[in-house]
XYZ file of C-alpha atoms in Angstrom:
176
model
C 0.000 0.000 0.000
C 1.061 3.562 -0.600
C 1.158 6.140 2.147
C 1.166 9.713 0.922
C 2.624 12.451 3.120
C 2.604 16.148 2.338
C 5.611 17.815 3.922
C 5.006 21.267 2.574
C 2.971 23.050 -0.016
C 4.776 21.431 -2.922
C 6.518 18.340 -1.575
C 5.077 14.818 -1.496
C 6.602 11.692 0.007
C 5.180 8.363 -1.127
C 5.890 5.333 0.998
C 5.661 2.573 -1.592
C 6.826 -0.296 0.609
C 7.839 -0.542 4.224
C 10.847 1.781 4.582
C 10.956 2.632 0.866
C 10.142 6.141 -0.305
C 9.578 8.172 -3.466
C 10.150 11.916 -3.072
C 8.286 14.326 -5.340
C 9.013 18.038 -5.434
C 6.434 19.930 -7.484
C 7.280 23.361 -8.877
C 4.875 25.333 -11.054
C 6.019 28.124 -13.372
C 3.641 30.865 -14.444
C 5.537 31.301 -17.724
C 7.193 27.922 -18.351
C 8.479 28.761 -21.839
C 10.138 32.014 -20.733
C 11.135 31.296 -17.125
C 13.628 28.498 -17.791
C 15.234 26.457 -15.015
C 18.970 27.135 -14.641
C 21.725 25.785 -12.420
C 21.926 29.267 -10.889
C 18.288 28.997 -9.765
C 18.887 25.542 -8.302
C 21.977 26.783 -6.434
C 20.666 30.197 -5.369
C 20.600 30.566 -1.587
C 17.302 32.103 -0.474
C 14.434 31.925 1.982
C 14.203 31.955 5.758
C 16.689 29.139 6.127
C 19.068 30.545 3.514
C 19.409 27.334 1.540
C 19.271 26.510 -2.140
C 16.677 24.274 -3.760
C 19.302 21.571 -4.361
C 20.332 21.729 -0.692
C 16.705 21.418 0.477
C 16.066 18.452 -1.788
C 19.301 16.672 -0.886
C 18.583 17.245 2.826
C 15.188 15.544 2.415
C 16.918 12.727 0.540
C 19.529 12.372 3.305
C 16.871 12.265 6.076
C 14.885 9.550 4.358
C 18.018 7.521 3.666
C 18.339 7.244 7.444
C 14.733 6.034 7.716
C 14.918 3.493 4.918
C 15.559 3.436 1.224
C 14.797 6.148 -1.311
C 13.466 4.385 -4.404
C 13.377 7.561 -6.506
C 13.187 11.328 -6.228
C 11.673 13.790 -8.696
C 11.475 17.435 -9.546
C 8.149 17.655 -11.401
C 7.663 20.970 -13.131
C 5.816 22.457 -16.043
C 8.881 24.671 -16.555
C 11.526 23.949 -19.134
C 15.272 23.704 -18.547
C 17.861 25.889 -20.192
C 20.569 24.177 -22.230
C 22.976 24.272 -19.277
C 20.776 21.736 -17.505
C 19.028 19.938 -20.355
C 22.279 18.992 -22.078
C 23.245 16.956 -18.993
C 19.908 15.256 -18.348
C 19.111 11.939 -20.034
C 15.773 10.718 -21.423
C 14.466 9.560 -18.022
C 15.516 12.779 -16.303
C 18.687 11.595 -14.589
C 21.828 13.705 -14.533
C 24.580 12.417 -16.823
C 26.829 12.471 -13.778
C 30.249 11.667 -15.252
C 29.762 13.871 -18.297
C 28.647 16.748 -16.061
C 31.549 16.177 -13.629
C 34.153 16.163 -16.415
C 32.804 18.975 -18.609
C 31.554 21.384 -15.939
C 34.224 21.160 -13.233
C 33.546 24.517 -11.553
C 29.779 24.074 -11.619
C 30.149 20.475 -10.449
C 32.169 21.695 -7.445
C 29.395 24.147 -6.534
C 26.751 21.410 -6.850
C 28.882 19.056 -4.756
C 29.256 21.714 -2.038
C 25.468 22.225 -1.941
C 24.384 18.591 -2.051
C 27.232 17.180 0.034
C 29.973 14.863 -1.138
C 28.643 12.054 1.084
C 25.362 11.684 -0.853
C 26.169 13.376 -4.166
C 26.379 10.330 -6.441
C 23.525 8.497 -4.685
C 21.313 11.568 -4.878
C 21.818 12.026 -8.618
C 21.385 8.295 -9.291
C 17.837 8.645 -7.909
C 16.900 12.270 -8.652
C 14.907 12.765 -11.867
C 14.538 16.198 -13.424
C 11.112 16.106 -15.084
C 10.801 19.338 -17.049
C 7.853 20.253 -19.255
C 5.383 18.171 -17.280
C 1.696 18.775 -18.006
C -0.440 21.148 -15.984
C -2.284 20.012 -12.866
C -5.384 18.734 -14.664
C -3.298 16.605 -17.002
C -1.291 15.271 -14.055
C -4.496 14.201 -12.317
C -5.647 12.427 -15.481
C -2.291 10.639 -15.773
C -2.422 9.722 -12.063
C -5.864 8.241 -12.584
C -4.581 6.188 -15.521
C -1.564 4.977 -13.531
C -3.637 4.044 -10.480
C -6.087 2.049 -12.596
C -3.219 -0.345 -13.280
C -2.976 -0.891 -9.521
C -6.644 -1.985 -9.368
C -7.826 1.171 -7.665
C -11.533 1.913 -8.107
C -12.820 5.036 -9.843
C -14.422 6.167 -6.577
C -11.112 5.683 -4.783
C -9.287 7.729 -7.415
C -11.925 10.489 -7.294
C -11.624 10.593 -3.508
C -7.816 10.743 -3.644
C -7.785 13.433 -6.335
C -10.288 15.565 -4.406
C -8.268 15.169 -1.209
C -5.044 16.096 -3.028
C -6.690 19.189 -4.499
C -7.785 20.319 -1.045
C -4.432 19.604 0.562
C -2.476 21.415 -2.143
C -4.572 24.489 -1.436
C -3.587 24.441 2.253
C -0.576 26.302 3.595
C 0.310 23.373 5.895
C -1.020 20.169 4.313
C -1.690 17.124 6.505
C -0.407 13.588 5.864
C -2.903 11.075 4.523
């Protein structure tokens, strides 16, 4: 069975098996074709805790590694990546780690400092950059299609989708 936890307005943790997790970070762009994702945005230190997005995501990854196994992690966004990112991401969204390390030594060092050398390779072996994902309605439709394969009833899917919609609207969503 899957346990879904909301740990913030745009972060979901799926427990797919006992002590096995899938992390999903959802980021919506108002102008996805113009407001491209860049390494600078991922490394920019901001917010109350003065951390970058990569640092936040790798910290979540590190915490769940201590609690079990991270099956996969995702950045799901309707935004597109600039060529500085997209040229190093493969067809399934994984970073071409060695190519990036060799060709972008200075940038790689900055990423390593943010993520932490102790989890760097493991993080990028599991972390999928999913750019250009459909809008929310399309995601719900795709979720419904995917859950049908798991023998979930239509009523169950409708209930889950409605609950997710409500929780995403909350400032502090509750686990389900």
